[in-house]
Every structure is written in C-alpha cells, then in structure tokens.
Amino acid sequence: MNLKWSQFVFQVKPKDKKDKIIFRSTLTGATIRMGSKLKRIIDSFLEEEDDDESKYPKKIRDYVNSLTKLGILIPRDTDEKKNYLSLFNDIRNNDSTFGIYLVTTTDCQLRCPYCYEQNINQKQFLNIAMADKIILWCQKYIERNKQCKKLRVILYGGEPLLNKRIIKYILPQLHQTAQRNNLLFDTQIVTNGVLLNPQMALFLARHNLDRIQITIDGPPKIHDKRRIGKNGKGTFDRIFQNILNISSMGIIKKISIRINFDKNNISAIHELLDILALHKLQDKVDLSFGIITLTSCSEPKRKYKKNYIDLYGFNDSENAEKYLWLCKEAKERGFTIPKEFMLGPWCSTRAIHSVVIEPNGSLLKCFSGVGRKEFIFGDINSKFTCNDPRFSDFAYLKECLQKECPYLPICGGGCRFEAFIHQGNIQKPYCQFNLIDKINKGLTRLNYDKK
C-alpha cells in the first residue's frame, strides 16, 4: 500500500500489557492504543505491493484511514524532512506576537545555590530614562513590523518586583502603545513570589495578566534552605500566602508553580504536593518540574567548574526517573500533568518578534543569557530589530532530521543555551535523546495507559 508509519511517531508498550501498544505523534499530538494483533495486520496491510484494499475488511480499511487523518500513517512518497522544515518556517513566519522579556533588574533578594544567573552583575536596575527609550523603541518596532498583532510583556529578572516603581511606570505606557496601534496586549511575570502581594497582582491584572510563574522547591523545611533570602530568612510562608491570596482572587485562571529538583530535595517534594492538595489547589495551579542543569563553563576549553550541579545534580537517566516519579505523585493527588516533555522548540530564540531587553538597553534573544556579554547582539540605541543571526540559522535541524528522530517536533534540536554551555556553539544541535525518550514514553504511559 502507498502508506507508511510517520517518522515522528513513537511506540510505547504499557506496563504489564504485552498485547497492547500506544502510538503517539510528536508532530500532531495524536495518541492511539492498539492491540499487537491489529498492529501486525496493519503492518501486513502496509507491506502490500498493490493498492487493492478490498482483500481487507472494511473495519481495517476505516481504521487505516483514521490513522492517516491523525498523521500516524502518511503517504509513502511523503518527504517528511522537507515538510517538517516547511512547517517549522511557516509557524515561525506566521507568529504575530511581539514578545518582550523586560529585565527590570538583574538583582535578586534570594541566594538560591543553583541560580543560573550567578556571577553576573546583579546591580543593574532599569530607570525612567531608559524606560522612556524602551517605549519609543517598541513604538518604532511596531511601526516597522505591521504584521505584529499582539504585544506581550514578560517581566523578568533577577527578581522583577524589586523594581516595582519602574513596572508601574512602564507597563501602562506599553499597554497604551499597544492600544494606539490596535494590538492586543498581555502581561506575564516570572517571579520568586515573595513580593507578589494581592495589590501588585491587581495592578498586573489591569494590564491583562496572562501568566504567573513562581518557584517553590518543597515543603517549608526544605524550601527555606534552598530559596533563602539574603537576610538569612526563609521565604516559604510569604510566597505560599501570596499564592493562596492570588488564587482566591480570580484574576488569573492558573498560577504556574515550578518545582526544581535535585538530590537535596527530591525525597521531600511529595510533602509539598500534599500541602498544595490540602489547600485544594488542583484546579488553580499548573505544576512543572524543573531539571537543574549546568549554567556556567570556563575558558578556553569550556571544562565545567565544580559547582552545585556536579555535587547535587542527577544524570540524564536519573533525571528522567525522578521527573516521572514526580508526575506520578502529582497525578495521584489530582493535579494535571504534562502530555509531553518539550525541550523548547518554540522558545524566545526561535520567535522572529521576540527579544530580551536588559536594564541598560542591551538586546538578547535568549533569556538564559541575561548578564552574559556573549549573548548581546545590539542595543535599543543602535538596532530596531529582534534578529540575532546566530539564532536564525537552523542548519542544525537538518542534522537532527537525518537521524529520523521522532522527537524533533518537541525538541527542535535542543536548547540553544545548553548548546552554548556544553559545546560552546549555539548553532550546533544539542541532543538529549535518552532523556526526552524516557520521559515522553513515561508520560504517555501515565496519561494513556488505561487500567
């Protein structure tokens, strides 16, 4: 027959069910369960040299037709590599959101031991003079890029709320800039949560607050040892009260809670999940489990410094195992868990109209590069573009396609920051196949393995 399995489909055998197979397409998200006997019949159907389908029951023909509509089976002459690159470019070129990661300050009142912004200048604060220049820069960018239909401001740091004064100054003006140009507008914030009180949350809500990300690393006794203030005091109680207050206000559908894990806290995270469940937050928060990775390297050979990750981090296999265990624990307590594990194919570095603006007006594509001179491609005084040529060369995708990796649509060649850290080159693929393979197969079992 003129059909074949898509290269972007992976298979999972449910535990303790040897006669069943789960198929999932990373390109379309389609997921189906199939018995082993039916799989053999379909393989036989696909191997037929002629196109006479009549020798197979209508039930099989209809099922094959359904698999084709889902993108799990595709025409045999399909050039999936060419089609993927075309789809990648179409999605990228049709993105009409002008996204600004606005770094209000590189300072932070916490001293988390694994912080990826260690060893950078943490004394930069956005001031009013620079804020005025940023507003004018945004206006000019919008005028030059009529295809933009939305302006999105992501408040970032350091801890962005250490500079509340400038947020209250610049955010209303950026909102007005969007309105004058008939653009949609929304606001997001990545914060440690200490200063996000109800009053600040209400202010953000008036400017179309769309997402809040707050990090909690375990129950109080653990969190307060990891995410500790520079004054030596713990932060759990204040952060958690802010979460409870905001979740009860109805100004945002869900708060995103990030939980970073390593050897120092993995055994206690289930206690945090119990606390969240006790307060009936299952429908009010989204959980994400953060794998802590290396974020610094030394010159000239880029050998890793002995750091927190070397001492307390897990290897890829362990990270996958722990990640899946946490998802299982979360699901058992009624929380929604991810359908798939993505390594960032559509992060800010791939988006045409996305940029990071530092307090001094420097421009970057990658928010993980804040405070690192290697990632600066210009400043708002000299460039009216979001383009850094280093991040718009996607030749590495072709290398990944040659491997016929089923995970490319949810990996995109790997994180560009990780490629820089591990290989010293943001234009090379950074493959974490074993990690993404193990986690995605595990998530498929957790989400689709019917008991």
Coordinates of C-alpha atoms in Angstrom, one line a residue:
M1 CA 0.0 0.0 0.0
N2 CA 1.1 3.6 -0.5
L3 CA 1.3 4.3 3.2
K4 CA 4.0 4.1 5.9
W5 CA 4.4 5.0 9.6
S6 CA 5.4 8.6 10.2
Q7 CA 9.0 9.1 11.4
F8 CA 7.5 11.4 14.1
V9 CA 5.6 8.6 15.8
F10 CA 7.0 6.7 18.8
Q11 CA 5.6 3.5 20.3
V12 CA 5.2 2.6 24.0
K13 CA 4.2 -0.8 25.5
P14 CA 2.0 -0.3 28.5
K15 CA 3.4 -1.9 31.6
D16 CA 2.0 -5.4 32.3
K17 CA 0.1 -5.4 29.0
K18 CA 2.2 -7.1 26.4
D19 CA -0.6 -7.3 23.9
K20 CA -1.1 -3.5 23.7
I21 CA 0.9 -0.7 22.1
I22 CA 0.4 3.1 22.5
F23 CA 1.3 5.2 19.5
R24 CA 1.9 9.0 19.8
S25 CA 2.8 11.5 17.1
T26 CA 5.0 14.3 18.3
L27 CA 4.0 16.4 15.3
T28 CA 0.2 16.2 15.6
G29 CA -0.1 15.2 19.3
A30 CA -2.4 12.3 18.2
T31 CA -2.3 9.3 20.5
I32 CA -3.9 5.9 19.9
R33 CA -3.9 2.4 21.6
M34 CA -3.7 -0.7 19.5
G35 CA -3.5 -4.4 20.2
S36 CA -0.4 -6.3 19.0
K37 CA -2.5 -8.4 16.7
L38 CA -4.0 -5.4 15.0
K39 CA -0.6 -3.9 14.7
R40 CA 0.6 -7.0 12.8
I41 CA -2.4 -6.8 10.4
I42 CA -1.7 -3.1 9.7
D43 CA 2.0 -3.8 9.0
S44 CA 0.8 -6.5 6.6
F45 CA -1.5 -4.0 5.0
L46 CA 1.3 -1.5 4.6
E47 CA 3.6 -4.1 3.0
E48 CA 1.2 -5.0 0.2
E49 CA 2.7 -4.1 -3.1
D50 CA -0.5 -3.4 -4.9
D51 CA -3.3 -0.9 -3.8
D52 CA -6.1 -3.5 -3.7
E53 CA -7.6 -2.8 -0.3
S54 CA -10.6 -4.9 -0.9
K55 CA -8.9 -8.1 0.4
Y56 CA -9.0 -6.4 3.9
P57 CA -12.2 -6.0 6.0
K58 CA -13.8 -2.6 5.9
K59 CA -13.1 -2.2 9.6
I60 CA -9.4 -2.4 8.9
R61 CA -9.6 0.0 6.0
D62 CA -11.5 2.5 8.0
Y63 CA -9.0 2.2 10.9
V64 CA -6.1 2.8 8.5
N65 CA -7.9 5.8 7.1
S66 CA -8.3 7.2 10.7
L67 CA -4.6 6.7 11.4
T68 CA -3.8 8.6 8.2
K69 CA -6.0 11.5 9.2
L70 CA -4.2 11.6 12.6
G71 CA -0.8 11.8 10.9
I72 CA 0.3 8.5 12.4
L73 CA 0.3 6.9 8.9
I74 CA 1.3 9.0 5.9
P75 CA 1.6 8.6 2.1
R76 CA 4.8 6.6 1.3
D77 CA 6.1 9.2 -1.0
T78 CA 5.9 12.0 1.6
D79 CA 9.1 13.8 2.2
E80 CA 8.7 14.3 5.9
K81 CA 12.0 16.1 6.3
K82 CA 11.1 18.8 3.7
N83 CA 7.5 19.0 5.2
Y84 CA 8.8 19.5 8.7
L85 CA 11.2 22.3 7.7
S86 CA 8.4 23.9 5.8
L87 CA 6.0 23.7 8.8
F88 CA 8.7 25.0 11.1
N89 CA 9.3 28.0 9.0
D90 CA 5.5 28.6 8.5
I91 CA 4.9 28.6 12.2
R92 CA 7.8 30.9 12.8
N93 CA 7.0 33.3 10.0
N94 CA 3.3 33.5 10.9
D95 CA 3.9 34.3 14.6
S96 CA 2.4 37.7 15.0
T97 CA 3.3 38.3 18.7
F98 CA 5.8 40.9 19.6
G99 CA 7.2 39.5 22.8
I100 CA 9.5 41.5 25.1
Y101 CA 11.3 39.9 28.1
L102 CA 11.7 43.1 30.1
V103 CA 14.5 42.7 32.7
T104 CA 13.6 45.3 35.2
T105 CA 16.7 44.4 37.3
T106 CA 19.4 41.8 37.5
D107 CA 19.3 41.9 41.3
C108 CA 17.5 39.4 43.5
Q109 CA 16.8 39.2 47.2
L110 CA 17.3 35.5 47.3
R111 CA 20.5 33.4 47.2
C112 CA 19.5 30.1 45.7
P113 CA 22.5 27.8 45.4
Y114 CA 21.7 26.7 41.9
C115 CA 20.9 30.1 40.4
Y116 CA 21.8 30.2 36.7
E117 CA 22.4 34.0 37.0
Q118 CA 25.3 33.6 39.4
N119 CA 28.5 35.5 38.6
I120 CA 26.7 38.2 36.7
N121 CA 26.4 41.9 37.5
Q122 CA 23.4 41.9 39.9
K123 CA 23.3 45.7 40.5
Q124 CA 21.6 46.8 37.2
F125 CA 18.2 48.5 37.6
L126 CA 16.0 49.8 34.8
N127 CA 15.5 53.6 35.3
I128 CA 12.9 56.0 34.0
A129 CA 15.2 57.5 31.3
M130 CA 15.9 54.0 29.8
A131 CA 12.3 53.1 30.2
D132 CA 11.3 56.0 28.1
K133 CA 13.8 54.9 25.4
I134 CA 12.3 51.4 25.5
I135 CA 8.8 52.7 25.0
L136 CA 10.0 54.7 21.9
W137 CA 11.9 51.6 20.6
C138 CA 8.8 49.5 20.9
Q139 CA 6.7 52.1 19.1
K140 CA 9.2 52.2 16.2
Y141 CA 9.4 48.4 16.1
I142 CA 5.6 48.1 15.8
E143 CA 5.6 50.8 13.0
R144 CA 8.2 48.8 11.1
N145 CA 6.5 45.4 11.6
K146 CA 2.9 45.8 10.7
Q147 CA 2.4 42.0 10.8
C148 CA 2.5 42.1 14.7
K149 CA -1.0 41.8 16.2
K150 CA -0.1 41.5 19.8
L151 CA 2.3 43.0 22.3
R152 CA 3.3 40.7 25.2
V153 CA 5.5 41.9 28.0
I154 CA 7.2 39.3 30.2
L155 CA 8.5 40.8 33.4
Y156 CA 11.8 39.1 34.1
G157 CA 14.9 39.4 36.3
G158 CA 16.7 38.9 38.6
E159 CA 13.6 39.4 40.6
P160 CA 11.5 41.9 38.6
L161 CA 9.4 43.0 41.5
L162 CA 12.5 44.5 43.2
N163 CA 11.8 47.3 40.8
K164 CA 8.1 47.8 41.3
R165 CA 8.4 51.5 40.7
I166 CA 9.5 51.1 37.1
I167 CA 7.0 48.4 36.4
K168 CA 4.2 50.7 37.5
Y169 CA 5.7 53.4 35.2
I170 CA 6.4 51.5 32.0
L171 CA 3.7 48.8 31.9
P172 CA 0.7 51.2 31.5
Q173 CA 2.6 53.1 28.7
L174 CA 3.4 49.9 26.8
H175 CA -0.3 48.9 27.2
Q176 CA -1.3 52.3 25.7
T177 CA 1.3 51.8 22.9
A178 CA -0.4 48.6 22.0
Q179 CA -3.9 50.2 22.1
R180 CA -2.8 53.1 19.9
N181 CA -1.6 50.6 17.3
N182 CA -4.6 48.3 17.6
L183 CA -2.6 45.5 19.1
L184 CA -3.8 43.0 21.6
F185 CA -1.8 43.2 24.9
D186 CA -1.0 40.9 27.8
T187 CA 1.4 40.6 30.7
Q188 CA 3.4 37.7 32.2
I189 CA 5.8 37.6 35.1
V190 CA 8.5 35.2 36.2
T191 CA 9.0 35.9 39.9
N192 CA 10.1 34.2 43.1
G193 CA 6.8 35.3 44.6
V194 CA 8.0 37.0 47.7
L195 CA 6.8 40.5 46.6
L196 CA 3.8 39.4 44.6
N197 CA 1.2 40.6 47.0
P198 CA -2.5 41.0 46.1
Q199 CA -2.1 44.7 45.4
M200 CA 0.7 44.1 42.9
A201 CA -1.3 41.2 41.3
L202 CA -4.3 43.5 40.9
F203 CA -2.1 46.1 39.2
L204 CA -0.8 43.5 36.8
A205 CA -4.4 42.2 36.2
R206 CA -5.4 45.7 35.0
H207 CA -2.8 45.1 32.2
N208 CA -4.2 41.8 31.1
L209 CA -2.2 39.4 33.3
D210 CA -1.9 36.1 31.4
R211 CA 0.7 34.1 33.3
I212 CA 2.5 34.0 36.7
Q213 CA 5.4 31.6 37.3
I214 CA 6.5 31.1 40.9
T215 CA 9.1 28.7 42.2
I216 CA 8.6 26.6 45.3
D217 CA 11.2 23.8 46.0
G218 CA 9.5 21.7 48.6
P219 CA 7.8 21.9 52.0
P220 CA 8.8 24.8 54.3
K221 CA 11.7 22.9 55.9
I222 CA 13.3 22.2 52.5
H223 CA 12.3 25.3 50.5
D224 CA 13.6 27.6 53.3
K225 CA 17.1 26.0 53.0
R226 CA 17.2 26.4 49.2
R227 CA 15.4 29.6 48.3
I228 CA 16.6 31.6 51.2
G229 CA 16.7 35.4 51.5
K230 CA 20.0 37.3 51.6
N231 CA 18.9 38.2 55.1
G232 CA 19.1 34.6 56.0
K233 CA 15.3 34.2 56.4
G234 CA 13.1 31.6 54.8
T235 CA 10.6 32.6 52.2
F236 CA 8.0 29.7 52.0
D237 CA 5.3 31.2 54.2
R238 CA 5.2 34.5 52.5
I239 CA 5.3 33.0 48.9
F240 CA 2.6 30.4 49.7
Q241 CA 0.3 33.0 51.3
N242 CA 0.7 35.2 48.2
I243 CA -0.3 32.1 46.0
L244 CA -3.3 31.4 48.2
N245 CA -4.4 35.1 48.1
I246 CA -4.0 35.4 44.3
S247 CA -5.6 32.1 43.5
S248 CA -8.7 33.2 45.5
M249 CA -9.0 36.5 43.7
G250 CA -10.0 35.0 40.3
I251 CA -7.7 37.3 38.3
I252 CA -5.9 34.5 36.6
K253 CA -7.0 31.0 35.6
K254 CA -4.0 29.2 37.0
I255 CA -0.7 30.0 38.6
S256 CA 2.3 28.2 37.2
I257 CA 4.3 26.6 40.1
R258 CA 7.8 25.5 39.1
I259 CA 9.5 22.9 41.4
N260 CA 13.2 22.5 40.8
F261 CA 14.6 19.1 41.9
D262 CA 17.9 17.6 42.7
K263 CA 19.5 15.3 45.3
N264 CA 18.9 17.8 48.1
N265 CA 15.1 17.9 47.9
I266 CA 13.7 15.1 45.7
S267 CA 12.7 13.0 48.7
A268 CA 10.5 15.7 50.2
I269 CA 8.7 17.1 47.2
H270 CA 5.7 14.8 47.8
E271 CA 5.2 16.7 51.0
L272 CA 4.8 19.9 49.0
L273 CA 2.3 18.2 46.8
D274 CA 0.3 17.2 49.9
I275 CA 0.3 20.8 51.1
L276 CA -1.0 22.0 47.7
A277 CA -3.6 19.3 47.6
L278 CA -4.7 20.1 51.2
H279 CA -5.5 23.6 50.1
K280 CA -7.4 22.3 47.1
L281 CA -5.2 24.0 44.5
Q282 CA -5.5 21.2 41.9
D283 CA -7.6 23.4 39.6
K284 CA -5.8 26.6 40.4
V285 CA -2.2 25.8 39.7
D286 CA -0.2 24.2 36.9
L287 CA 2.9 22.3 38.1
S288 CA 6.2 22.0 36.2
F289 CA 9.2 20.0 37.5
G290 CA 12.5 21.7 36.7
I291 CA 15.6 19.8 35.9
I292 CA 18.6 21.8 37.2
T293 CA 21.4 21.9 34.6
L294 CA 24.8 23.3 34.2
T295 CA 24.8 27.0 33.5
S296 CA 28.5 28.0 33.6
C297 CA 31.7 27.0 32.0
S298 CA 35.3 28.2 31.9
E299 CA 37.6 29.3 29.1
P300 CA 39.3 28.3 26.9
K301 CA 38.3 24.7 26.7
R302 CA 34.9 25.1 28.4
K303 CA 35.6 22.5 31.0
Y304 CA 32.9 22.7 33.7
K305 CA 33.6 24.3 37.0
K306 CA 33.0 22.2 40.1
N307 CA 29.6 23.6 41.1
Y308 CA 26.3 22.8 42.7
I309 CA 25.2 20.6 39.8
D310 CA 28.3 18.5 39.9
L311 CA 27.6 17.9 43.6
Y312 CA 23.9 17.5 43.8
G313 CA 22.5 17.1 40.2
F314 CA 21.3 13.9 38.7
N315 CA 22.5 12.3 35.4
D316 CA 20.0 12.2 32.5
S317 CA 18.7 8.7 33.4
E318 CA 18.1 9.7 37.0
N319 CA 16.5 13.0 36.0
A320 CA 14.1 11.1 33.7
E321 CA 13.3 8.6 36.5
K322 CA 12.7 11.3 39.1
Y323 CA 10.7 13.5 36.8
L324 CA 8.3 10.7 36.0
W325 CA 8.0 9.8 39.7
L326 CA 7.1 13.4 40.5
C327 CA 4.4 13.4 37.7
K328 CA 3.0 10.1 39.1
E329 CA 2.8 11.6 42.6
A330 CA 1.2 14.7 41.3
K331 CA -1.4 12.8 39.2
E332 CA -2.3 10.7 42.2
R333 CA -3.2 13.9 44.1
G334 CA -5.4 15.1 41.3
F335 CA -3.1 17.6 39.6
T336 CA -2.9 17.8 35.8
I337 CA 0.4 16.5 34.4
P338 CA 2.1 17.3 31.0
K339 CA 1.1 15.2 28.0
E340 CA 4.7 15.6 26.7
F341 CA 8.1 16.8 27.7
M342 CA 9.4 19.6 25.5
L343 CA 13.0 20.9 25.3
G344 CA 11.9 24.3 23.9
P345 CA 11.4 24.2 20.1
W346 CA 9.4 27.4 20.3
C347 CA 11.2 29.4 22.9
S348 CA 12.1 33.1 22.5
T349 CA 15.2 32.3 20.5
R350 CA 13.1 30.9 17.6
A351 CA 10.5 33.6 17.6
I352 CA 11.1 36.3 15.0
H353 CA 9.5 39.1 17.0
S354 CA 10.8 38.1 20.5
V355 CA 13.6 39.9 22.3
V356 CA 15.1 40.3 25.8
I357 CA 15.8 43.9 26.9
E358 CA 18.3 44.3 29.8
P359 CA 18.2 47.3 32.2
N360 CA 20.9 49.1 30.2
G361 CA 19.1 48.7 26.9
S362 CA 21.1 45.7 25.6
L363 CA 19.3 43.3 23.3
L364 CA 19.4 39.5 23.5
K365 CA 17.4 36.6 22.1
C366 CA 17.9 34.1 24.9
F367 CA 16.5 35.0 28.4
S368 CA 19.0 32.5 29.9
G369 CA 21.8 34.7 28.6
V370 CA 20.8 37.7 30.8
G371 CA 24.0 39.3 32.1
R372 CA 26.3 37.4 29.7
K373 CA 28.0 39.6 27.1
E374 CA 28.3 36.7 24.7
F375 CA 24.5 36.8 24.1
I376 CA 24.2 40.5 23.4
F377 CA 23.6 41.3 19.7
G378 CA 22.9 45.1 20.0
D379 CA 21.1 47.7 22.0
I380 CA 17.9 49.9 21.6
N381 CA 20.0 52.9 20.5
S382 CA 21.5 51.2 17.5
K383 CA 19.1 48.4 16.4
F384 CA 15.4 48.3 15.7
T385 CA 15.3 44.6 15.2
C386 CA 14.8 41.4 17.3
N387 CA 17.0 39.4 15.0
D388 CA 20.3 37.9 16.1
P389 CA 21.7 36.0 13.0
R390 CA 23.2 33.4 15.3
F391 CA 19.7 32.3 16.3
S392 CA 18.1 32.4 12.9
D393 CA 20.4 29.8 11.3
F394 CA 18.6 26.5 11.7
A395 CA 21.0 24.3 9.8
Y396 CA 21.3 22.0 12.8
L397 CA 17.7 20.9 12.3
K398 CA 18.8 19.1 9.1
E399 CA 21.3 17.1 11.2
C400 CA 18.6 16.1 13.5
L401 CA 16.3 15.1 10.6
Q402 CA 18.9 12.9 9.1
K403 CA 18.8 10.8 12.3
E404 CA 15.0 10.4 11.8
C405 CA 14.5 11.2 15.5
P406 CA 10.8 11.1 16.4
Y407 CA 11.2 13.8 19.0
L408 CA 12.3 16.7 16.8
P409 CA 8.9 18.5 16.8
I410 CA 9.1 18.7 20.6
C411 CA 12.9 19.2 20.9
G412 CA 13.8 21.4 18.0
G413 CA 17.5 20.4 18.1
G414 CA 17.8 21.1 21.8
C415 CA 18.1 24.2 23.9
R416 CA 20.4 26.9 22.4
F417 CA 21.7 27.9 25.8
E418 CA 22.6 24.3 26.6
A419 CA 24.4 24.0 23.3
F420 CA 26.4 27.1 24.3
I421 CA 27.2 25.7 27.7
H422 CA 28.1 22.2 26.7
Q423 CA 29.6 22.8 23.2
G424 CA 30.5 26.5 23.1
N425 CA 28.4 26.9 20.0
I426 CA 24.7 28.0 19.9
Q427 CA 24.5 26.9 16.2
K428 CA 25.0 23.2 16.9
P429 CA 22.4 20.6 17.8
Y430 CA 22.3 19.6 21.5
C431 CA 20.9 16.1 21.6
Q432 CA 19.4 14.7 24.8
F433 CA 17.7 11.8 23.2
N434 CA 17.9 9.4 26.1
L435 CA 16.3 12.0 28.5
I436 CA 13.5 13.0 26.2
D437 CA 12.8 9.4 25.0
K438 CA 12.5 8.1 28.6
I439 CA 10.4 10.9 29.9
N440 CA 8.0 11.1 26.9
K441 CA 7.4 7.3 26.9
G442 CA 6.8 7.5 30.7
L443 CA 4.4 10.4 30.3
T444 CA 2.5 8.6 27.6
R445 CA 2.0 5.6 29.9
L446 CA 0.9 7.9 32.8
N447 CA -1.6 9.7 30.6
Y448 CA -2.9 7.0 28.3
D449 CA -2.3 3.6 29.9
K450 CA -5.8 2.6 30.9
K451 CA -6.0 0.3 33.9

